[in-house]
Tab-separated table of N, CA and C in Angstrom:
chain	number	residue	atom	x	y	z
A	1	MET	N	129.680	118.806	114.183
A	1	MET	CA	128.396	118.486	113.606
A	1	MET	C	128.495	118.639	112.089
A	2	THR	N	127.962	117.680	111.356
A	2	THR	CA	127.989	117.764	109.904
A	2	THR	C	126.703	118.388	109.401
A	3	SER	N	126.795	119.017	108.240
A	3	SER	CA	125.576	119.566	107.650
A	3	SER	C	124.854	118.460	106.897
A	4	ARG	N	123.595	118.698	106.586
A	4	ARG	CA	122.815	117.695	105.850
A	4	ARG	C	123.454	117.386	104.498
A	5	GLU	N	124.098	118.364	103.889
A	5	GLU	CA	124.706	118.149	102.583
A	5	GLU	C	125.861	117.151	102.639
A	6	HIS	N	126.429	116.950	103.816
A	6	HIS	CA	127.587	116.080	103.945
A	6	HIS	C	127.303	114.824	104.760
A	7	GLN	N	126.037	114.451	104.890
A	7	GLN	CA	125.691	113.233	105.617
A	7	GLN	C	126.217	112.025	104.844
A	8	PRO	N	126.768	111.042	105.546
A	8	PRO	CA	127.206	109.823	104.869
A	8	PRO	C	126.015	109.116	104.228
A	9	VAL	N	126.295	108.366	103.192
A	9	VAL	CA	125.258	107.601	102.504
A	9	VAL	C	124.696	106.560	103.463
A	10	ALA	N	123.384	106.425	103.458
A	10	ALA	CA	122.737	105.425	104.316
A	10	ALA	C	123.120	104.024	103.855
A	11	ASP	N	123.290	103.121	104.825
A	11	ASP	CA	123.638	101.740	104.492
A	11	ASP	C	122.596	100.741	104.983
A	12	ALA	N	121.475	101.227	105.491
A	12	ALA	CA	120.334	100.385	105.876
A	12	ALA	C	119.129	101.296	106.060
A	13	LEU	N	117.954	100.735	105.795
A	13	LEU	CA	116.703	101.439	106.039
A	13	LEU	C	115.910	100.625	107.040
A	14	VAL	N	115.584	101.237	108.169
A	14	VAL	CA	114.803	100.578	109.212
A	14	VAL	C	113.420	101.215	109.222
A	15	LEU	N	112.395	100.386	108.993
A	15	LEU	CA	111.013	100.861	108.965
A	15	LEU	C	110.296	100.455	110.240
A	16	PHE	N	110.013	101.417	111.095
A	16	PHE	CA	109.182	101.144	112.265
A	16	PHE	C	107.734	101.220	111.812
A	17	GLY	N	106.933	100.235	112.207
A	17	GLY	CA	105.562	100.154	111.718
A	17	GLY	C	105.499	99.463	110.372
A	18	ALA	N	106.418	98.545	110.148
A	18	ALA	CA	106.580	97.905	108.841
A	18	ALA	C	105.406	97.025	108.427
A	19	THR	N	104.530	96.673	109.355
A	19	THR	CA	103.361	95.870	108.992
A	19	THR	C	102.090	96.718	108.973
A	20	GLY	N	102.246	98.027	109.087
A	20	GLY	CA	101.094	98.914	109.170
A	20	GLY	C	100.624	99.450	107.833
A	21	ASP	N	99.602	100.281	107.916
A	21	ASP	CA	98.929	100.817	106.742
A	21	ASP	C	99.832	101.705	105.884
A	22	LEU	N	100.613	102.586	106.498
A	22	LEU	CA	101.493	103.467	105.728
A	22	LEU	C	102.516	102.659	104.940
A	23	ALA	N	103.089	101.656	105.572
A	23	ALA	CA	104.050	100.799	104.870
A	23	ALA	C	103.382	100.093	103.699
A	24	LYS	N	102.205	99.574	103.942
A	24	LYS	CA	101.491	98.817	102.914
A	24	LYS	C	101.081	99.706	101.736
A	25	ARG	N	100.493	100.847	102.024
A	25	ARG	CA	99.960	101.697	100.958
A	25	ARG	C	101.021	102.520	100.234
A	26	LYS	N	102.045	102.956	100.964
A	26	LYS	CA	102.989	103.912	100.381
A	26	LYS	C	104.435	103.424	100.321
A	27	LEU	N	104.925	102.865	101.417
A	27	LEU	CA	106.361	102.605	101.500
A	27	LEU	C	106.808	101.427	100.642
A	28	PHE	N	106.097	100.296	100.700
A	28	PHE	CA	106.530	99.154	99.891
A	28	PHE	C	106.423	99.432	98.393
A	29	PRO	N	105.345	100.072	97.916
A	29	PRO	CA	105.350	100.447	96.498
A	29	PRO	C	106.501	101.399	96.141
A	30	ALA	N	106.823	102.332	97.031
A	30	ALA	CA	107.945	103.245	96.769
A	30	ALA	C	109.273	102.490	96.745
A	31	LEU	N	109.434	101.533	97.650
A	31	LEU	CA	110.660	100.723	97.651
A	31	LEU	C	110.765	99.908	96.366
A	32	TYR	N	109.645	99.404	95.884
A	32	TYR	CA	109.640	98.684	94.606
A	32	TYR	C	110.162	99.597	93.496
A	33	ARG	N	109.665	100.825	93.449
A	33	ARG	CA	110.099	101.769	92.405
A	33	ARG	C	111.599	102.072	92.526
A	34	LEU	N	112.099	102.197	93.731
A	34	LEU	CA	113.542	102.398	93.910
A	34	LEU	C	114.322	101.189	93.422
A	35	GLU	N	113.856	100.005	93.769
A	35	GLU	CA	114.514	98.768	93.306
A	35	GLU	C	114.476	98.701	91.785
A	36	GLN	N	113.346	99.029	91.213
A	36	GLN	CA	113.165	98.988	89.759
A	36	GLN	C	114.168	99.902	89.047
A	37	ARG	N	114.471	101.026	89.662
A	37	ARG	CA	115.396	101.998	89.059
A	37	ARG	C	116.861	101.749	89.444
A	38	GLY	N	117.100	100.708	90.225
A	38	GLY	CA	118.460	100.403	90.645
A	38	GLY	C	118.986	101.332	91.719
A	39	LEU	N	118.094	101.993	92.439
A	39	LEU	CA	118.502	102.965	93.447
A	39	LEU	C	118.469	102.431	94.871
A	40	LEU	N	117.912	101.256	95.069
A	40	LEU	CA	117.849	100.669	96.411
A	40	LEU	C	118.998	99.677	96.541
A	41	ARG	N	119.959	100.028	97.373
A	41	ARG	CA	121.167	99.206	97.503
A	41	ARG	C	121.420	98.777	98.942
A	42	VAL	N	120.413	98.899	99.789
A	42	VAL	CA	120.603	98.653	101.218
A	42	VAL	C	119.581	97.643	101.728
A	43	PRO	N	119.896	96.978	102.841
A	43	PRO	CA	118.877	96.128	103.462
A	43	PRO	C	117.743	96.989	104.015
A	44	VAL	N	116.550	96.412	104.004
A	44	VAL	CA	115.365	97.067	104.553
A	44	VAL	C	114.909	96.219	105.733
A	45	ILE	N	115.008	96.786	106.913
A	45	ILE	CA	114.706	96.049	108.142
A	45	ILE	C	113.413	96.600	108.720
A	46	GLY	N	112.410	95.758	108.741
A	46	GLY	CA	111.135	96.144	109.320
A	46	GLY	C	111.126	95.852	110.806
A	47	VAL	N	110.528	96.744	111.571
A	47	VAL	CA	110.334	96.530	113.007
A	47	VAL	C	108.842	96.698	113.260
A	48	ALA	N	108.249	95.688	113.893
A	48	ALA	CA	106.806	95.738	114.122
A	48	ALA	C	106.422	94.887	115.314
A	49	ARG	N	105.306	95.251	115.909
A	49	ARG	CA	104.783	94.471	117.021
A	49	ARG	C	104.040	93.235	116.535
A	50	SER	N	103.652	93.209	115.280
A	50	SER	CA	102.912	92.069	114.735
A	50	SER	C	103.709	90.786	114.894
A	51	ASP	N	103.020	89.733	115.252
A	51	ASP	CA	103.657	88.431	115.460
A	51	ASP	C	103.736	87.699	114.122
A	52	TRP	N	104.621	88.163	113.251
A	52	TRP	CA	104.762	87.613	111.910
A	52	TRP	C	106.122	86.954	111.750
A	53	THR	N	106.173	85.988	110.856
A	53	THR	CA	107.447	85.402	110.445
A	53	THR	C	108.042	86.289	109.350
A	54	ASP	N	109.301	86.048	109.022
A	54	ASP	CA	109.910	86.759	107.893
A	54	ASP	C	109.134	86.487	106.611
A	55	GLU	N	108.676	85.235	106.453
A	55	GLU	CA	107.931	84.860	105.248
A	55	GLU	C	106.617	85.635	105.155
A	56	ALA	N	105.908	85.750	106.272
A	56	ALA	CA	104.645	86.498	106.275
A	56	ALA	C	104.897	87.977	105.985
A	57	PHE	N	105.984	88.510	106.519
A	57	PHE	CA	106.347	89.902	106.269
A	57	PHE	C	106.614	90.122	104.781
A	58	CYS	N	107.398	89.237	104.184
A	58	CYS	CA	107.688	89.353	102.752
A	58	CYS	C	106.416	89.207	101.920
A	59	GLN	N	105.544	88.291	102.309
A	59	GLN	CA	104.287	88.109	101.577
A	59	GLN	C	103.426	89.367	101.672
A	60	ASN	N	103.383	89.983	102.845
A	60	ASN	CA	102.636	91.226	103.026
A	60	ASN	C	103.203	92.327	102.125
A	61	ALA	N	104.519	92.446	102.087
A	61	ALA	CA	105.155	93.450	101.231
A	61	ALA	C	104.855	93.159	99.762
A	62	HIS	N	104.971	91.902	99.377
A	62	HIS	CA	104.674	91.483	98.001
A	62	HIS	C	103.238	91.854	97.638
A	63	ASP	N	102.293	91.492	98.498
A	63	ASP	CA	100.879	91.773	98.237
A	63	ASP	C	100.614	93.274	98.149
A	64	ALA	N	101.286	94.056	98.985
A	64	ALA	CA	101.123	95.513	98.957
A	64	ALA	C	101.623	96.087	97.635
A	65	ILE	N	102.723	95.565	97.155
A	65	ILE	CA	103.271	96.031	95.878
A	65	ILE	C	102.324	95.690	94.739
A	66	ILE	N	101.847	94.455	94.708
A	66	ILE	CA	100.941	94.020	93.640
A	66	ILE	C	99.636	94.823	93.674
A	67	ALA	N	99.134	95.119	94.868
A	67	ALA	CA	97.902	95.908	94.983
A	67	ALA	C	98.092	97.315	94.412
A	68	ALA	N	99.256	97.893	94.621
A	68	ALA	CA	99.525	99.256	94.159
A	68	ALA	C	100.019	99.301	92.717
A	69	ILE	N	100.730	98.244	92.321
A	69	ILE	CA	101.355	98.204	90.994
A	69	ILE	C	101.038	96.839	90.381
A	70	PRO	N	99.850	96.673	89.799
A	70	PRO	CA	99.433	95.349	89.317
A	70	PRO	C	100.387	94.704	88.312
A	71	ASP	N	101.105	95.509	87.548
A	71	ASP	CA	102.031	94.936	86.564
A	71	ASP	C	103.471	94.859	87.089
A	72	ALA	N	103.634	94.865	88.404
A	72	ALA	CA	104.974	94.781	89.004
A	72	ALA	C	105.688	93.521	88.521
A	73	ALA	N	106.939	93.684	88.172
A	73	ALA	CA	107.723	92.582	87.609
A	73	ALA	C	108.349	91.726	88.703
A	74	ALA	N	108.224	90.424	88.545
A	74	ALA	CA	108.849	89.489	89.488
A	74	ALA	C	110.356	89.715	89.537
A	75	SER	N	110.945	90.120	88.418
A	75	SER	CA	112.393	90.341	88.366
A	75	SER	C	112.823	91.529	89.226
A	76	THR	N	111.890	92.375	89.611
A	76	THR	CA	112.170	93.466	90.537
A	76	THR	C	111.737	93.103	91.952
A	77	ILE	N	110.610	92.416	92.064
A	77	ILE	CA	110.106	92.052	93.394
A	77	ILE	C	111.062	91.090	94.094
A	78	GLU	N	111.577	90.104	93.387
A	78	GLU	CA	112.423	89.081	94.025
A	78	GLU	C	113.653	89.665	94.712
A	79	PRO	N	114.439	90.523	94.050
A	79	PRO	CA	115.587	91.093	94.771
A	79	PRO	C	115.169	91.985	95.938
A	80	LEU	N	114.032	92.666	95.806
A	80	LEU	CA	113.544	93.486	96.913
A	80	LEU	C	113.206	92.603	98.108
A	81	MET	N	112.553	91.482	97.875
A	81	MET	CA	112.192	90.583	98.977
A	81	MET	C	113.439	90.054	99.689
A	82	LYS	N	114.525	89.888	98.960
A	82	LYS	CA	115.776	89.409	99.567
A	82	LYS	C	116.416	90.465	100.467
A	83	ARG	N	116.043	91.714	100.284
A	83	ARG	CA	116.572	92.791	101.127
A	83	ARG	C	115.847	92.885	102.468
A	84	LEU	N	114.649	92.281	102.549
A	84	LEU	CA	113.796	92.464	103.724
A	84	LEU	C	114.189	91.570	104.881
A	85	ASP	N	114.146	92.143	106.058
A	85	ASP	CA	114.345	91.455	107.337
A	85	ASP	C	113.259	91.983	108.265
A	86	LEU	N	112.820	91.184	109.220
A	86	LEU	CA	111.820	91.641	110.181
A	86	LEU	C	112.311	91.417	111.596
A	87	ILE	N	112.214	92.465	112.397
A	87	ILE	CA	112.430	92.364	113.837
A	87	ILE	C	111.048	92.469	114.463
A	88	GLN	N	110.596	91.402	115.067
A	88	GLN	CA	109.283	91.382	115.700
A	88	GLN	C	109.483	91.587	117.180
A	89	GLY	N	108.739	92.535	117.739
A	89	GLY	CA	108.852	92.747	119.166
A	89	GLY	C	108.118	93.980	119.623
A	90	ASP	N	107.952	94.066	120.898
A	90	ASP	CA	107.290	95.207	121.512
A	90	ASP	C	108.295	96.343	121.649
A	91	TYR	N	107.869	97.551	121.339
A	91	TYR	CA	108.770	98.695	121.413
A	91	TYR	C	109.231	98.985	122.837
A	92	ALA	N	108.525	98.489	123.832
A	92	ALA	CA	108.919	98.691	125.231
A	92	ALA	C	109.865	97.603	125.733
A	93	ASP	N	110.136	96.595	124.914
A	93	ASP	CA	110.968	95.461	125.319
A	93	ASP	C	112.421	95.694	124.895
A	94	PRO	N	113.365	95.743	125.832
A	94	PRO	CA	114.776	95.941	125.477
A	94	PRO	C	115.299	94.906	124.474
A	95	ALA	N	114.747	93.706	124.469
A	95	ALA	CA	115.193	92.673	123.524
A	95	ALA	C	114.923	93.081	122.075
A	96	THR	N	113.883	93.861	121.847
A	96	THR	CA	113.601	94.356	120.497
A	96	THR	C	114.765	95.207	120.008
A	97	TRP	N	115.288	96.030	120.880
A	97	TRP	CA	116.340	96.978	120.501
A	97	TRP	C	117.690	96.299	120.349
A	98	THR	N	117.992	95.340	121.201
A	98	THR	CA	119.244	94.597	121.004
A	98	THR	C	119.140	93.744	119.748
A	99	GLY	N	117.954	93.222	119.464
A	99	GLY	CA	117.752	92.465	118.222
A	99	GLY	C	117.959	93.335	117.000
A	100	LEU	N	117.464	94.560	117.050
A	100	LEU	CA	117.671	95.488	115.939
A	100	LEU	C	119.146	95.817	115.791
A	101	ARG	N	119.805	96.117	116.896
A	101	ARG	CA	121.244	96.421	116.835
A	101	ARG	C	122.017	95.244	116.253
A	102	ASP	N	121.694	94.024	116.691
A	102	ASP	CA	122.378	92.834	116.181
A	102	ASP	C	122.133	92.650	114.687
A	103	THR	N	120.914	92.925	114.247
A	103	THR	CA	120.605	92.800	112.819
A	103	THR	C	121.369	93.842	112.016
A	104	LEU	N	121.441	95.066	112.506
A	104	LEU	CA	122.230	96.089	111.814
A	104	LEU	C	123.707	95.706	111.793
A	105	ASP	N	124.200	95.137	112.887
A	105	ASP	CA	125.586	94.663	112.915
A	105	ASP	C	125.804	93.565	111.880
A	106	LYS	N	124.844	92.662	111.748
A	106	LYS	CA	124.936	91.576	110.759
A	106	LYS	C	125.089	92.147	109.349
A	107	HIS	N	124.437	93.284	109.103
A	107	HIS	CA	124.512	93.936	107.793
A	107	HIS	C	125.658	94.955	107.726
A	108	HIS	N	126.474	95.030	108.774
A	108	HIS	CA	127.605	95.966	108.845
A	108	HIS	C	127.152	97.418	108.690
A	109	SER	N	125.987	97.724	109.195
A	109	SER	CA	125.426	99.066	109.065
A	109	SER	C	126.012	100.007	110.111
A	110	GLN	N	126.455	101.161	109.627
A	110	GLN	CA	126.929	102.230	110.503
A	110	GLN	C	126.158	103.531	110.289
A	111	GLN	N	125.301	103.577	109.261
A	111	GLN	CA	124.562	104.804	108.940
A	111	GLN	C	123.138	104.472	108.505
A	112	ALA	N	122.358	103.950	109.411
A	112	ALA	CA	120.975	103.583	109.088
A	112	ALA	C	120.079	104.818	109.048
A	113	VAL	N	119.009	104.689	108.281
A	113	VAL	CA	117.918	105.656	108.320
A	113	VAL	C	116.778	104.973	109.060
A	114	PHE	N	116.309	105.598	110.130
A	114	PHE	CA	115.220	105.067	110.951
A	114	PHE	C	113.942	105.814	110.579
A	115	TYR	N	113.041	105.134	109.901
A	115	TYR	CA	111.820	105.744	109.370
A	115	TYR	C	110.642	105.384	110.261
A	116	MET	N	110.004	106.400	110.826
A	116	MET	CA	108.929	106.199	111.799
A	116	MET	C	107.561	106.209	111.121
A	117	ALA	N	107.101	105.053	110.686
A	117	ALA	CA	105.752	104.910	110.119
A	117	ALA	C	104.839	104.354	111.208
A	118	ILE	N	104.841	105.040	112.333
A	118	ILE	CA	104.126	104.602	113.539
A	118	ILE	C	103.328	105.782	114.082
A	119	PRO	N	102.418	105.525	115.019
A	119	PRO	CA	101.687	106.648	115.616
A	119	PRO	C	102.651	107.620	116.307
A	120	PRO	N	102.397	108.917	116.180
A	120	PRO	CA	103.276	109.909	116.794
A	120	PRO	C	103.487	109.702	118.289
A	121	SER	N	102.523	109.118	118.963
A	121	SER	CA	102.679	108.880	120.404
A	121	SER	C	103.824	107.915	120.703
A	122	MET	N	104.243	107.137	119.699
A	122	MET	CA	105.335	106.174	119.884
A	122	MET	C	106.711	106.760	119.562
A	123	PHE	N	106.770	107.936	118.927
A	123	PHE	CA	108.058	108.518	118.542
A	123	PHE	C	109.033	108.625	119.708
A	124	PRO	N	108.623	109.185	120.858
A	124	PRO	CA	109.580	109.307	121.966
A	124	PRO	C	110.112	107.953	122.439
A	125	THR	N	109.240	106.964	122.570
A	125	THR	CA	109.676	105.631	123.011
A	125	THR	C	110.712	105.064	122.059
A	126	VAL	N	110.444	105.166	120.766
A	126	VAL	CA	111.364	104.608	119.777
A	126	VAL	C	112.677	105.383	119.769
A	127	ALA	N	112.618	106.710	119.758
A	127	ALA	CA	113.849	107.512	119.736
A	127	ALA	C	114.717	107.221	120.958
A	128	GLU	N	114.105	107.197	122.132
A	128	GLU	CA	114.870	106.930	123.355
A	128	GLU	C	115.398	105.498	123.386
A	129	SER	N	114.648	104.563	122.840
A	129	SER	CA	115.106	103.171	122.802
A	129	SER	C	116.263	102.992	121.827
A	130	LEU	N	116.234	103.710	120.712
A	130	LEU	CA	117.382	103.682	119.796
A	130	LEU	C	118.636	104.140	120.532
A	131	ALA	N	118.502	105.201	121.311
A	131	ALA	CA	119.643	105.713	122.076
A	131	ALA	C	120.096	104.716	123.128
A	132	SER	N	119.172	103.968	123.703
A	132	SER	CA	119.529	103.034	124.783
A	132	SER	C	120.493	101.946	124.323
A	133	VAL	N	120.522	101.676	123.013
A	133	VAL	CA	121.456	100.672	122.485
A	133	VAL	C	122.483	101.308	121.543
A	134	GLY	N	122.604	102.640	121.605
A	134	GLY	CA	123.630	103.341	120.843
A	134	GLY	C	123.337	103.541	119.373
A	135	LEU	N	122.122	103.247	118.927
A	135	LEU	CA	121.827	103.364	117.500
A	135	LEU	C	121.616	104.807	117.054
A	136	ASN	N	121.357	105.710	117.982
A	136	ASN	CA	121.244	107.122	117.619
A	136	ASN	C	122.576	107.667	117.107
A	137	GLU	N	123.667	107.029	117.486
A	137	GLU	CA	125.000	107.449	117.032
A	137	GLU	C	125.289	106.945	115.618
A	138	ARG	N	124.444	106.037	115.138
A	138	ARG	CA	124.715	105.354	113.871
A	138	ARG	C	123.630	105.593	112.835
A	139	GLY	N	122.978	106.725	112.875
A	139	GLY	CA	121.946	106.922	111.872
A	139	GLY	C	121.190	108.220	112.002
A	140	ARG	N	120.167	108.321	111.171
A	140	ARG	CA	119.282	109.478	111.113
A	140	ARG	C	117.860	109.000	111.338
A	141	ILE	N	117.017	109.901	111.776
A	141	ILE	CA	115.629	109.543	112.060
A	141	ILE	C	114.700	110.377	111.177
A	142	VAL	N	113.703	109.713	110.616
A	142	VAL	CA	112.675	110.370	109.816
A	142	VAL	C	111.358	110.186	110.547
A	143	VAL	N	110.736	111.289	110.927
A	143	VAL	CA	109.442	111.204	111.592
A	143	VAL	C	108.362	111.567	110.586
A	144	GLU	N	107.476	110.633	110.385
A	144	GLU	CA	106.394	110.741	109.404
A	144	GLU	C	105.089	110.836	110.165
A	145	LYS	N	104.207	111.653	109.756
A	145	LYS	CA	102.868	111.833	110.338
A	145	LYS	C	102.788	113.258	110.860
A	146	PRO	N	101.685	113.600	111.413
A	146	PRO	CA	101.638	114.920	112.060
A	146	PRO	C	102.669	114.981	113.186
A	147	PHE	N	103.363	116.079	113.245
A	147	PHE	CA	104.410	116.256	114.249
A	147	PHE	C	103.775	116.836	115.500
A	148	GLY	N	103.213	115.963	116.298
A	148	GLY	CA	102.504	116.387	117.499
A	148	GLY	C	101.028	116.653	117.218
A	149	ARG	N	100.245	116.721	118.271
A	149	ARG	CA	98.797	116.975	118.167
A	149	ARG	C	98.489	118.465	118.153
A	150	ASP	N	99.399	119.229	118.759
A	150	ASP	CA	99.228	120.672	118.895
A	150	ASP	C	100.615	121.261	119.154
A	151	TRP	N	100.656	122.576	119.383
A	151	TRP	CA	101.944	123.245	119.587
A	151	TRP	C	102.717	122.648	120.757
A	152	ALA	N	102.061	122.457	121.884
A	152	ALA	CA	102.742	121.957	123.085
A	152	ALA	C	103.302	120.555	122.862
A	153	SER	N	102.541	119.683	122.222
A	153	SER	CA	103.042	118.321	121.997
A	153	SER	C	104.160	118.316	120.954
A	154	ALA	N	104.092	119.221	119.975
A	154	ALA	CA	105.171	119.324	118.986
A	154	ALA	C	106.465	119.792	119.645
A	155	VAL	N	106.367	120.756	120.541
A	155	VAL	CA	107.545	121.249	121.267
A	155	VAL	C	108.130	120.134	122.132
A	156	ALA	N	107.266	119.391	122.821
A	156	ALA	CA	107.738	118.293	123.673
A	156	ALA	C	108.412	117.205	122.838
A	157	LEU	N	107.818	116.866	121.701
A	157	LEU	CA	108.413	115.851	120.830
A	157	LEU	C	109.758	116.327	120.296
A	158	ASN	N	109.822	117.575	119.886
A	158	ASN	CA	111.075	118.131	119.392
A	158	ASN	C	112.160	118.066	120.461
A	159	LYS	N	111.798	118.372	121.694
A	159	LYS	CA	112.751	118.316	122.808
A	159	LYS	C	113.265	116.886	122.999
A	160	THR	N	112.365	115.913	122.939
A	160	THR	CA	112.773	114.511	123.078
A	160	THR	C	113.712	114.102	121.953
A	161	LEU	N	113.346	114.434	120.717
A	161	LEU	CA	114.203	114.070	119.581
A	161	LEU	C	115.578	114.710	119.706
A	162	HIS	N	115.624	115.987	120.119
A	162	HIS	CA	116.913	116.666	120.280
A	162	HIS	C	117.737	116.100	121.432
A	163	SER	N	117.099	115.462	122.382
A	163	SER	CA	117.860	114.844	123.472
A	163	SER	C	118.575	113.580	123.001
A	164	VAL	N	118.183	113.086	121.836
A	164	VAL	CA	118.717	111.821	121.321
A	164	VAL	C	119.499	112.011	120.020
A	165	PHE	N	119.008	112.867	119.131
A	165	PHE	CA	119.628	113.086	117.824
A	165	PHE	C	119.944	114.567	117.649
A	166	PRO	N	121.095	114.903	117.040
A	166	PRO	CA	121.332	116.305	116.695
A	166	PRO	C	120.388	116.714	115.558
A	167	GLU	N	120.131	117.985	115.427
A	167	GLU	CA	119.177	118.493	114.438
A	167	GLU	C	119.487	118.016	113.018
A	168	ASP	N	120.765	117.945	112.656
A	168	ASP	CA	121.093	117.555	111.286
A	168	ASP	C	120.861	116.067	111.013
A	169	ARG	N	120.396	115.329	112.014
A	169	ARG	CA	120.060	113.913	111.832
A	169	ARG	C	118.565	113.660	112.055
A	170	ILE	N	117.778	114.724	112.097
A	170	ILE	CA	116.325	114.609	112.257
A	170	ILE	C	115.661	115.140	110.986
A	171	TYR	N	114.820	114.319	110.392
A	171	TYR	CA	114.070	114.695	109.197
A	171	TYR	C	112.588	114.566	109.518
A	172	ARG	N	111.832	115.629	109.262
A	172	ARG	CA	110.413	115.650	109.606
A	172	ARG	C	109.567	115.722	108.336
A	173	ILE	N	108.547	114.882	108.288
A	173	ILE	CA	107.559	114.937	107.214
A	173	ILE	C	106.216	115.139	107.900
A	174	ASP	N	105.626	116.298	107.711
A	174	ASP	CA	104.351	116.600	108.359
A	174	ASP	C	103.306	116.834	107.276
A	175	HIS	N	102.302	115.997	107.244
A	175	HIS	CA	101.268	116.063	106.219
A	175	HIS	C	100.396	117.309	106.326
A	176	TYR	N	100.451	117.996	107.453
A	176	TYR	CA	99.610	119.172	107.636
A	176	TYR	C	100.299	120.464	107.222
A	177	LEU	N	101.571	120.421	106.935
A	177	LEU	CA	102.280	121.651	106.549
A	177	LEU	C	102.090	121.958	105.083
């Protein structure tokens, strides 16, 4: 097991809930700032249930950036939009997961960061589905939002995550802490 200090550099960012409110309000503006500073060097793959085209996804990201950063430069937005890919599908559908794996393979990704900008009730489904196609072996998971509704649900979620990812590949962001 490797320590967090020695984790390989991420080579892709996968955003679950990429068409949702958290992505729109916080994540796309943050990605713009990373691109602006020359720190974003990886593909950004959105996964969402929304029935959107890649073009609609990019337009949504563009609009979110402009809403948050009115003076955003086209010279920064354009390369960011070229990094975006969208996997549209239901989280319960195995085709969504093989599609994600194929997209990561297309980008030669071996160390993705899986960012959960989805309702906490979906964390177990997504974590277990990543494992079903071997992606838990190729990345780290970031769980965003309250970590469970209460102590019992937090313990259950932690148990599920540990059944799929070792502790040094689980990153938790809890707004209530």
